[in-house]
XYZ file of C-alpha atoms in Angstrom:
651
model
C -69.846 30.415 84.308
C -68.610 26.891 83.827
C -72.083 25.670 83.214
C -72.645 28.381 80.396
C -69.321 27.407 78.625
C -70.363 23.709 78.560
C -73.875 24.489 77.025
C -72.242 26.562 74.315
C -69.914 23.834 73.438
C -72.720 21.334 73.076
C -74.708 23.752 71.088
C -71.789 24.373 68.640
C -71.296 20.624 68.246
C -74.847 20.114 67.314
C -74.733 22.871 64.659
C -71.651 21.325 62.970
C -73.441 17.920 62.976
C -75.912 19.370 60.485
C -73.392 20.540 57.825
C -70.553 18.041 58.227
C -70.162 14.351 59.156
C -72.052 13.336 62.205
C -69.919 10.377 63.144
C -70.236 10.250 66.894
C -69.986 6.308 67.356
C -66.834 4.337 67.963
C -64.348 4.179 64.813
C -65.523 0.908 63.356
C -67.546 0.080 60.239
C -71.079 -0.088 60.869
C -72.005 -2.935 58.650
C -75.541 -3.354 59.934
C -76.561 0.289 59.828
C -77.945 0.328 56.279
C -74.864 2.041 54.641
C -73.371 0.449 51.520
C -71.315 1.419 48.508
C -69.594 -0.252 45.597
C -66.499 0.387 43.473
C -66.643 0.254 39.679
C -63.914 0.534 36.888
C -64.203 4.042 35.558
C -63.372 2.849 32.074
C -65.441 -0.205 31.564
C -68.024 0.221 34.435
C -67.224 -3.262 35.613
C -68.002 -3.947 39.381
C -64.855 -4.359 41.441
C -65.234 -6.581 44.503
C -61.793 -7.118 45.700
C -58.801 -5.958 43.568
C -57.967 -2.425 42.395
C -55.186 -1.604 39.963
C -52.439 1.076 40.379
C -53.002 3.836 37.825
C -56.547 2.655 36.805
C -59.434 4.996 37.822
C -62.370 3.696 39.956
C -65.743 5.205 40.571
C -67.544 4.802 44.050
C -71.345 4.616 43.974
C -73.705 4.649 47.059
C -75.810 1.480 47.321
C -77.553 2.061 50.551
C -80.976 2.464 48.859
C -81.535 5.783 50.583
C -82.274 8.844 48.877
C -78.985 10.707 50.206
C -77.769 13.957 49.089
C -74.501 13.260 47.180
C -73.013 16.497 48.655
C -73.215 14.703 52.027
C -71.570 11.523 51.085
C -67.848 11.529 51.922
C -65.097 9.109 51.234
C -61.571 8.537 52.536
C -58.928 5.979 51.846
C -56.180 4.406 54.056
C -54.872 1.365 55.565
C -57.502 1.216 58.144
C -61.075 2.500 58.841
C -61.143 6.236 59.102
C -63.636 7.988 61.280
C -62.659 11.590 60.980
C -61.484 14.303 58.607
C -64.141 13.663 55.956
C -64.019 16.694 53.602
C -63.978 15.006 49.984
C -67.124 14.121 48.267
C -65.367 13.021 45.042
C -66.461 9.624 43.928
C -63.591 8.909 41.439
C -59.896 8.322 42.355
C -56.851 6.556 40.967
C -54.781 4.277 43.220
C -51.189 5.075 43.094
C -49.614 2.606 45.546
C -49.999 -1.347 45.601
C -51.022 -3.101 48.711
C -54.066 -3.204 51.148
C -56.476 -0.345 50.929
C -59.615 0.451 53.087
C -62.149 2.786 51.547
C -64.342 4.393 54.188
C -67.682 5.978 53.434
C -69.358 8.580 55.734
C -73.064 9.430 55.236
C -75.837 11.275 56.965
C -78.058 8.961 58.902
C -81.527 9.846 57.588
C -83.581 11.319 54.987
C -83.513 14.814 56.657
C -79.945 14.766 57.049
C -80.213 15.635 60.718
C -79.498 12.217 62.234
C -76.058 10.892 63.143
C -73.617 9.929 60.285
C -72.786 6.323 59.478
C -69.408 5.027 59.079
C -69.099 2.126 56.477
C -65.758 0.614 55.190
C -64.741 -1.963 52.768
C -61.165 -3.555 52.376
C -59.664 -3.817 48.873
C -56.199 -5.027 47.578
C -54.379 -2.627 45.102
C -52.306 -4.556 42.586
C -49.259 -3.045 40.783
C -49.219 -2.619 37.075
C -45.594 -2.214 35.996
C -44.446 -2.279 32.320
C -43.614 -5.821 31.614
C -40.027 -6.744 30.685
C -39.367 -8.662 27.506
C -36.791 -9.177 24.917
C -37.068 -8.829 21.061
C -34.864 -10.617 18.593
C -35.333 -10.009 14.958
C -35.232 -13.320 13.023
C -35.255 -14.377 9.397
C -37.355 -11.979 7.141
C -40.936 -12.025 8.281
C -40.345 -13.148 11.791
C -39.587 -11.587 15.149
C -38.833 -13.469 18.351
C -40.173 -12.328 21.668
C -39.213 -13.716 25.084
C -41.065 -12.457 28.203
C -38.662 -12.087 31.112
C -41.287 -10.427 33.444
C -42.518 -11.978 36.626
C -45.216 -9.241 37.573
C -48.161 -10.890 36.059
C -49.806 -14.219 35.788
C -50.845 -13.935 32.160
C -49.354 -12.191 29.110
C -50.457 -11.208 25.658
C -48.145 -10.376 22.671
C -49.089 -8.043 19.674
C -46.786 -7.594 16.758
C -47.653 -4.382 14.752
C -51.396 -4.185 14.515
C -51.980 -8.050 14.613
C -54.337 -9.498 17.108
C -53.144 -10.133 20.729
C -51.724 -13.637 21.205
C -51.376 -15.284 24.631
C -47.841 -15.945 25.541
C -45.865 -17.774 28.223
C -43.287 -16.407 30.488
C -39.492 -17.246 29.711
C -40.364 -19.012 26.247
C -38.941 -17.670 23.113
C -41.615 -17.533 20.412
C -41.362 -16.422 16.949
C -44.219 -14.239 15.524
C -44.911 -13.239 11.985
C -44.416 -9.637 11.170
C -47.703 -7.972 10.128
C -48.376 -4.843 8.378
C -48.235 -1.540 10.181
C -45.669 -0.305 12.594
C -42.611 -2.511 13.386
C -43.273 -2.798 17.159
C -43.811 -5.435 19.648
C -46.277 -4.838 22.505
C -46.549 -7.011 25.475
C -49.468 -6.837 27.922
C -49.298 -8.418 31.338
C -52.494 -9.283 33.294
C -53.251 -10.593 36.735
C -55.643 -13.598 36.937
C -57.105 -12.260 40.157
C -58.035 -8.927 38.539
C -58.154 -8.889 34.820
C -58.337 -5.106 34.709
C -54.895 -4.857 36.265
C -52.760 -4.533 33.051
C -49.311 -3.405 32.282
C -48.197 -2.713 28.725
C -44.695 -2.291 27.187
C -43.903 -1.588 23.552
C -40.512 -1.924 21.616
C -39.679 -1.006 18.146
C -37.665 -3.460 15.915
C -35.993 -3.324 12.502
C -36.806 -6.169 10.125
C -33.894 -8.063 8.789
C -32.665 -7.570 5.188
C -32.992 -10.555 2.855
C -30.276 -13.034 3.789
C -27.385 -13.675 1.223
C -25.542 -16.975 1.077
C -22.010 -16.370 2.411
C -19.151 -16.529 -0.081
C -15.756 -18.011 0.702
C -13.040 -16.501 -1.657
C -9.803 -18.277 -0.528
C -8.478 -21.153 1.532
C -4.874 -21.084 2.425
C -2.545 -23.197 4.551
C -0.365 -20.734 6.489
C 1.171 -23.593 8.521
C 1.065 -27.273 8.611
C -2.368 -28.365 9.986
C -3.787 -24.818 9.935
C -6.533 -23.688 7.601
C -7.286 -20.013 6.869
C -10.486 -18.860 5.138
C -11.080 -15.566 3.584
C -14.646 -14.496 2.753
C -16.858 -11.718 1.640
C -18.301 -9.440 4.302
C -21.000 -11.227 6.399
C -24.286 -9.714 7.302
C -24.263 -8.694 11.075
C -27.967 -9.584 11.499
C -27.262 -13.169 11.245
C -25.037 -15.647 12.912
C -22.529 -17.833 11.161
C -20.658 -21.216 11.761
C -17.552 -22.728 10.261
C -18.362 -26.315 9.231
C -16.366 -29.277 7.868
C -17.750 -32.079 5.744
C -18.453 -35.066 7.989
C -20.584 -37.945 6.690
C -21.349 -39.058 10.236
C -22.778 -35.729 11.296
C -26.525 -34.672 10.696
C -26.680 -33.000 7.149
C -23.111 -34.224 6.239
C -21.396 -31.277 8.029
C -19.951 -30.856 11.529
C -19.773 -27.449 13.113
C -16.224 -26.442 14.217
C -16.562 -22.755 15.613
C -18.704 -19.765 15.469
C -17.606 -16.945 13.071
C -18.009 -13.329 14.061
C -20.000 -11.377 11.603
C -17.519 -8.467 11.686
C -14.641 -10.537 10.244
C -13.588 -11.369 6.790
C -10.984 -13.918 7.646
C -10.745 -16.963 10.015
C -7.905 -19.118 11.069
C -8.694 -22.589 12.158
C -5.807 -24.336 14.060
C -5.636 -28.085 13.837
C -8.255 -28.050 10.854
C -9.274 -31.311 9.774
C -7.683 -32.422 6.496
C -8.471 -33.165 3.860
C -12.097 -32.226 4.703
C -14.061 -29.645 2.842
C -15.163 -26.368 4.483
C -18.055 -23.951 4.303
C -19.814 -21.086 6.254
C -23.376 -21.623 7.329
C -25.655 -18.466 7.725
C -28.155 -19.205 10.414
C -31.274 -17.376 11.741
C -30.813 -16.067 15.378
C -34.072 -17.437 16.500
C -34.482 -20.748 14.567
C -31.054 -21.977 13.659
C -32.213 -25.498 12.769
C -35.060 -24.247 10.785
C -33.517 -21.367 8.614
C -29.922 -21.503 7.187
C -28.070 -20.809 4.083
C -24.674 -22.475 3.360
C -21.793 -20.875 1.514
C -19.901 -22.446 -1.415
C -17.679 -25.480 -0.301
C -13.857 -25.122 -0.445
C -11.542 -28.071 -0.108
C -7.973 -27.998 0.875
C -5.082 -29.062 -1.516
C -2.314 -31.342 -0.032
C 0.905 -30.950 -1.949
C 3.970 -33.355 -1.620
C 7.076 -34.033 -3.692
C 10.519 -35.502 -3.995
C 13.797 -34.666 -5.697
C 15.135 -37.330 -8.001
C 17.862 -37.429 -10.501
C 17.437 -34.447 -12.863
C 13.777 -33.723 -11.903
C 11.552 -32.839 -9.105
C 8.451 -35.008 -8.808
C 5.290 -33.456 -7.492
C 1.791 -34.992 -6.558
C -1.256 -33.766 -4.840
C -4.661 -34.651 -3.438
C -7.874 -32.721 -2.957
C -11.627 -33.601 -2.433
C -12.492 -30.458 -4.606
C -12.947 -30.145 -8.254
C -11.733 -27.313 -10.581
C -8.727 -25.917 -12.378
C -5.280 -26.430 -10.917
C -2.420 -23.883 -11.286
C 1.084 -24.976 -10.287
C 3.590 -22.180 -9.418
C 7.444 -22.656 -9.044
C 9.519 -20.054 -7.282
C 13.234 -19.676 -7.465
C 14.508 -16.952 -5.368
C 12.152 -14.014 -6.063
C 11.195 -15.282 -9.564
C 7.989 -17.246 -10.054
C 6.802 -19.059 -13.157
C 3.543 -20.969 -13.739
C 4.017 -24.530 -14.843
C 1.704 -25.926 -17.488
C -0.667 -28.687 -16.192
C -2.749 -30.938 -18.287
C -6.409 -31.228 -17.525
C -7.036 -33.781 -14.636
C -3.432 -34.033 -13.656
C -2.683 -35.093 -10.118
C 1.094 -35.144 -10.485
C 3.915 -33.332 -12.270
C 7.601 -33.971 -13.177
C 9.623 -30.715 -13.323
C 12.725 -31.499 -15.431
C 13.800 -27.779 -15.879
C 15.780 -27.714 -12.696
C 19.309 -27.034 -11.911
C 21.328 -29.229 -9.525
C 21.750 -27.756 -6.015
C 19.072 -25.126 -6.657
C 16.192 -24.963 -4.152
C 12.636 -24.427 -5.697
C 9.472 -23.722 -3.872
C 6.136 -25.097 -5.226
C 2.557 -24.218 -4.512
C -0.575 -25.354 -6.084
C -4.019 -23.512 -6.422
C -7.440 -24.878 -7.129
C -9.913 -22.481 -8.637
C -13.507 -23.668 -8.184
C -16.400 -21.184 -8.534
C -15.671 -18.056 -6.643
C -13.157 -19.546 -4.373
C -9.493 -20.391 -4.643
C -7.835 -23.002 -2.445
C -4.111 -22.689 -2.077
C -1.952 -25.733 -0.977
C 0.802 -26.015 1.496
C 4.167 -24.889 -0.062
C 6.952 -27.428 -0.273
C 10.697 -26.814 -1.042
C 12.828 -29.113 -3.006
C 16.576 -28.995 -3.787
C 17.248 -30.439 -7.216
C 19.582 -33.419 -7.517
C 21.524 -34.809 -10.526
C 24.286 -36.938 -11.699
C 24.276 -35.658 -15.291
C 27.034 -33.264 -16.220
C 25.762 -29.793 -17.132
C 26.129 -28.319 -20.581
C 29.318 -26.513 -21.901
C 29.579 -22.925 -20.541
C 29.330 -20.241 -23.276
C 31.777 -17.456 -22.689
C 31.641 -13.873 -24.100
C 34.488 -11.448 -23.602
C 35.231 -7.940 -24.687
C 36.413 -4.505 -23.340
C 34.000 -2.009 -21.899
C 34.379 1.707 -22.157
C 36.265 1.908 -18.802
C 39.091 -0.136 -20.165
C 38.020 -3.319 -18.315
C 37.582 -6.724 -19.940
C 34.110 -7.925 -19.182
C 33.437 -11.599 -19.053
C 29.865 -13.104 -19.344
C 28.991 -16.755 -19.064
C 25.916 -18.585 -19.796
C 25.421 -22.232 -18.702
C 22.508 -23.692 -20.679
C 19.790 -24.801 -18.159
C 21.633 -23.516 -15.174
C 20.700 -19.879 -14.629
C 22.459 -19.495 -11.361
C 24.542 -21.389 -8.716
C 27.416 -23.716 -9.101
C 31.091 -22.497 -9.442
C 32.613 -20.904 -12.450
C 36.512 -20.902 -12.665
C 37.903 -18.029 -14.774
C 41.327 -18.141 -16.250
C 43.327 -15.459 -18.011
C 46.101 -16.742 -20.431
C 45.911 -20.105 -18.391
C 46.314 -18.621 -15.001
C 43.541 -18.694 -12.371
C 41.610 -15.377 -12.266
C 38.564 -15.954 -10.116
C 36.387 -18.768 -8.801
C 32.740 -17.633 -8.317
C 29.165 -18.351 -9.100
C 28.740 -14.974 -10.794
C 28.040 -15.088 -14.407
C 29.742 -11.672 -14.917
C 33.255 -10.748 -14.247
C 35.410 -7.641 -14.761
C 39.171 -7.936 -15.356
C 41.092 -4.605 -15.217
C 44.273 -4.321 -17.438
C 47.075 -1.724 -17.477
C 48.132 -1.442 -21.189
C 46.637 -3.399 -24.094
C 49.271 -4.911 -26.365
C 48.099 -6.405 -29.691
C 51.345 -8.405 -29.948
C 50.605 -10.270 -26.625
C 47.277 -12.183 -26.905
C 44.852 -11.738 -24.046
C 42.778 -14.889 -23.818
C 40.192 -16.072 -21.300
C 38.595 -19.432 -20.624
C 35.989 -20.554 -18.058
C 35.161 -24.012 -16.408
C 31.920 -24.994 -14.635
C 30.960 -27.381 -11.781
C 27.417 -27.486 -10.630
C 26.209 -27.688 -7.091
C 26.152 -31.481 -7.090
C 29.838 -31.625 -8.127
C 29.174 -32.528 -11.856
C 31.766 -30.885 -14.168
C 30.709 -29.523 -17.513
C 32.851 -30.038 -20.686
C 35.467 -27.411 -21.130
C 34.198 -24.115 -22.406
C 35.376 -21.988 -25.289
C 38.628 -19.821 -25.263
C 38.191 -16.162 -26.254
C 40.959 -13.890 -27.059
C 39.790 -10.397 -27.085
C 40.661 -7.508 -29.489
C 43.430 -5.245 -28.175
C 43.861 -1.821 -30.173
C 46.669 0.526 -30.551
C 46.530 3.937 -32.434
C 49.542 6.191 -33.138
C 50.435 8.965 -35.717
C 51.518 7.503 -39.056
C 54.474 9.941 -39.215
C 55.971 13.043 -37.938
C 54.638 15.462 -40.550
C 51.424 13.907 -41.508
C 47.865 14.003 -39.785
C 47.275 10.321 -40.614
C 46.778 7.849 -37.817
C 47.400 4.130 -38.069
C 45.389 1.607 -36.035
C 46.632 -1.883 -35.314
C 44.598 -4.636 -33.347
C 44.916 -8.226 -32.485
C 42.486 -10.788 -33.838
C 39.340 -11.988 -32.112
C 39.923 -15.603 -31.679
C 37.476 -18.075 -30.347
C 38.144 -21.772 -29.900
C 36.003 -24.589 -28.781
C 32.873 -22.811 -29.995
C 30.537 -24.177 -32.639
C 31.741 -23.524 -36.267
C 30.541 -20.166 -37.603
C 31.574 -17.398 -39.835
C 35.070 -15.771 -39.361
C 35.482 -12.636 -37.379
C 35.133 -9.343 -39.160
C 35.746 -5.874 -37.849
C 34.484 -2.298 -37.899
C 36.533 0.813 -36.939
C 34.416 3.154 -34.613
C 35.386 6.744 -34.410
C 34.346 8.233 -31.054
C 33.461 11.544 -29.685
C 34.913 12.858 -26.258
C 31.921 11.142 -24.522
C 32.588 7.845 -26.309
C 29.556 8.083 -28.524
C 30.106 6.800 -32.167
C 30.446 9.597 -34.722
C 31.519 7.471 -37.607
C 32.180 3.761 -38.465
C 34.148 2.079 -41.228
C 33.920 -1.687 -41.947
C 37.190 -3.204 -42.801
C 36.391 -6.887 -43.083
C 39.043 -9.261 -41.823
C 41.775 -6.704 -41.832
C 43.644 -6.131 -38.578
C 45.060 -2.688 -39.520
C 43.529 0.710 -40.670
C 45.028 3.994 -41.738
C 42.771 6.993 -40.855
C 43.860 9.516 -43.625
C 41.426 12.212 -42.542
C 41.213 12.468 -38.781
C 38.848 15.185 -37.571
C 40.944 18.417 -38.062
C 39.079 20.191 -35.324
C 39.599 17.594 -32.753
C 42.982 17.447 -30.991
C 42.393 14.112 -29.414
C 40.916 11.441 -31.606
C 39.534 8.234 -30.159
C 38.818 4.839 -31.736
C 37.363 1.441 -30.856
C 37.047 -1.793 -32.837
C 33.903 -3.747 -33.071
C 34.323 -7.393 -33.841
C 31.593 -9.793 -34.847
C 31.370 -13.527 -35.719
C 33.992 -16.122 -34.663
C 31.402 -18.061 -32.702
C 30.230 -15.225 -30.428
C 26.434 -14.457 -30.304
C 27.052 -10.679 -29.569
C 29.609 -8.180 -30.802
C 32.992 -8.060 -28.903
C 34.680 -4.675 -28.532
C 38.300 -3.618 -28.152
C 39.761 -1.092 -25.674
C 39.329 2.634 -26.585
C 42.554 3.935 -28.039
C 43.360 7.629 -28.422
C 45.850 9.908 -30.051
C 46.344 13.280 -28.555
C 47.929 15.432 -31.384
C 50.012 18.406 -30.048
C 49.009 22.045 -30.188
C 51.368 23.936 -32.477
C 51.775 27.639 -33.501
C 53.415 28.325 -36.829
C 54.950 31.805 -37.447
C 57.366 33.274 -39.947
C 60.688 34.796 -38.647
C 60.148 38.111 -40.407
C 57.552 40.330 -42.295
C 57.535 43.479 -44.340
C 54.756 45.905 -43.381
C 55.572 48.352 -46.240
C 52.155 48.378 -47.836
C 53.161 46.392 -50.996
C 50.598 43.851 -50.409
C 53.180 41.172 -49.760
C 53.849 39.728 -46.264
C 52.491 43.116 -44.747
C 51.074 41.462 -41.554
C 52.000 38.822 -39.007
C 49.310 36.053 -39.083
C 48.867 33.282 -36.539
C 48.881 29.797 -38.117
C 48.881 26.220 -36.560
C 46.787 23.401 -35.162
C 44.136 23.339 -32.441
C 44.438 26.948 -31.500
C 41.542 26.933 -29.318
C 42.442 28.448 -25.884
C 45.620 30.565 -25.997
C 47.231 33.915 -25.553
C 49.790 35.335 -27.959
C 52.108 38.247 -26.901
C 54.654 40.378 -28.693
C 57.276 42.274 -26.654
C 59.773 45.035 -27.795
C 63.488 45.301 -26.734
C 62.435 47.351 -23.716
C 60.205 44.596 -22.465
C 56.902 46.453 -23.249
C 54.103 44.527 -24.720
C 53.244 45.797 -28.123
C 50.602 43.291 -29.217
C 48.496 40.696 -27.553
C 45.510 38.512 -28.737
C 43.627 35.325 -27.876
C 41.848 35.310 -31.359
C 43.676 33.488 -34.187
C 41.910 35.645 -36.752
C 43.695 38.795 -35.561
C 47.038 39.756 -37.137
C 49.658 42.409 -36.398
C 50.707 45.123 -38.966
C 53.732 46.318 -36.890
C 52.251 49.457 -35.654
C 52.564 50.307 -31.985
C 49.932 52.722 -30.755
C 49.118 53.721 -34.316
C 52.775 54.815 -35.080
C 54.596 53.576 -38.104
C 56.251 50.140 -37.792
C 59.822 50.320 -36.336
C 62.289 47.787 -38.040
C 63.928 45.450 -35.672
C 63.589 42.109 -33.757
C 60.717 41.394 -31.433
C 60.170 38.575 -29.020
C 56.823 36.562 -28.880
C 55.352 34.228 -26.367
C 52.580 31.639 -26.974
C 50.686 30.067 -23.983
C 47.769 27.535 -24.568
C 45.672 24.748 -22.896
C 45.165 21.732 -25.066
C 41.879 19.802 -25.175
C 43.089 17.507 -22.506
C 43.789 20.505 -20.126
C 47.631 20.435 -20.504
C 49.634 23.684 -20.648
C 51.570 24.399 -23.863
C 54.304 27.178 -24.220
C 56.236 28.348 -27.317
C 58.751 31.235 -27.588
C 60.505 33.020 -30.570
C 61.447 36.131 -32.382
C 60.059 37.990 -35.439
C 61.774 40.726 -37.287
C 60.267 43.744 -39.084
C 62.073 44.526 -42.237
C 61.356 47.680 -44.263
């Protein structure tokens, strides 16, 4: 039984040897058995003797010289010689992993295919082909810079767009011209041991826009020794440097600091003075080769000193252009005229003790350079000019005083007096004095003295006696009103025309409704006051006497009483004479009139002065007798008025 089983196994093994590999020998490459094969690059057909490439297909070809059946030529790959498991007759494969590789061939031993199979192996080295790493920097228009950072290959080639491949070195930044075609950079890495082992990487790039020279718009001095530059927006594709003129530096300029492309302003502490500044645009790839400078802006250094009656200013700058000098007093600024080419200025329009701020600007091309600001407090030993006083009443019954000191708009001390007594000491050029009752018989006069901030006293100013007005009825039984006022007297002023007056008639809101010129008179009789206005108002306008503007008196008013006038009797008998009781009087605007009989009953009432009473009570015939009446009213000033009396009906 055991003998039969052994024979069957041997027979089966023999049959399998006819259709599959017949490798029975020990697992070694049989180099002298007549077997041979070679590896070729599947793309170029080039014979490969040692190095294969990851990702690049190879083709295997039998070179034993025997007429072998391709269907019975098997190949396997591995790290060592393989003697079993041959099932693949494919002759093309693609290496996927770098490192040592053994390719083993298994072929039939003879022409009939019935002999023992031959194991033949060759060792190879598979080389990796990674995408090479590199950096691309876009340079000035027409150039792109490539730096190969890869270390996987021994040789590299660079292609820009569709241009020819150019050999390149690792770690060296090289600029290449931008050719037509796509804006791409392709880097190819190759191994010197196996030229077919290549790795390729491609990156796009965006060409730079045409460079524009930077433009500096303004240079200022925010603090002593500090320079601030304001400039137009910079192109982010380029780099910029702040430079200062320096004759000892290459090209005449020394670099101070880089300037970020996203900024429009730069402050340079401890900036060299009085050196001139500029921005320099540079290509990222070739800064020394390609650059564009901005306009040059030079600082202005202003200095000054206060002397007697004037502030003396001087300045220096390495720049050229047009200067503008500005003086600021408080919040008010004025531009001072400068002659062409001036480097100094004497400001004589200053007031002692007043502090002035000065700043100079230099306009040159598109840029303005603003100097440091200096402050000077004016000095003087010269007495100021005589103060000029104006005085008059306002509509609130106050005397308003206004003073002008020629050449001294503010500051110093003004001493106001009323009738020789001190009133106020202040720097204010306007003062209000409230009075109780104007009296034309008692002059109301004002004077003012001035001392500047340096202690210099001005000559005594003028004395102004204001107009005081009184208005009163001319008599008990007349509507006329008499006005009397004091003279506008000005002493110490320059000779001028005498004072003249105008009577102003005012409405309740103090607006002028009529005016009457009266010349030099100090009285006026108003023969026709407004009959419809219970309270009449007046004001005197005085001109001349050395004042440059009209002076006004106080507002005087006369409140005329509300009055009802009634007869003591009337005769409602139809004869056409004295048949009705009519309401007559003055300013009967807001009233109520009531008639009461002897029983205390109201028989007639009205608020309309055009209504009259015919003596009838509820339509009945008039009843002779005495009747009481009552009159209640509010005058135009809101005061209550009452009158009482009797009226008799006679038949």
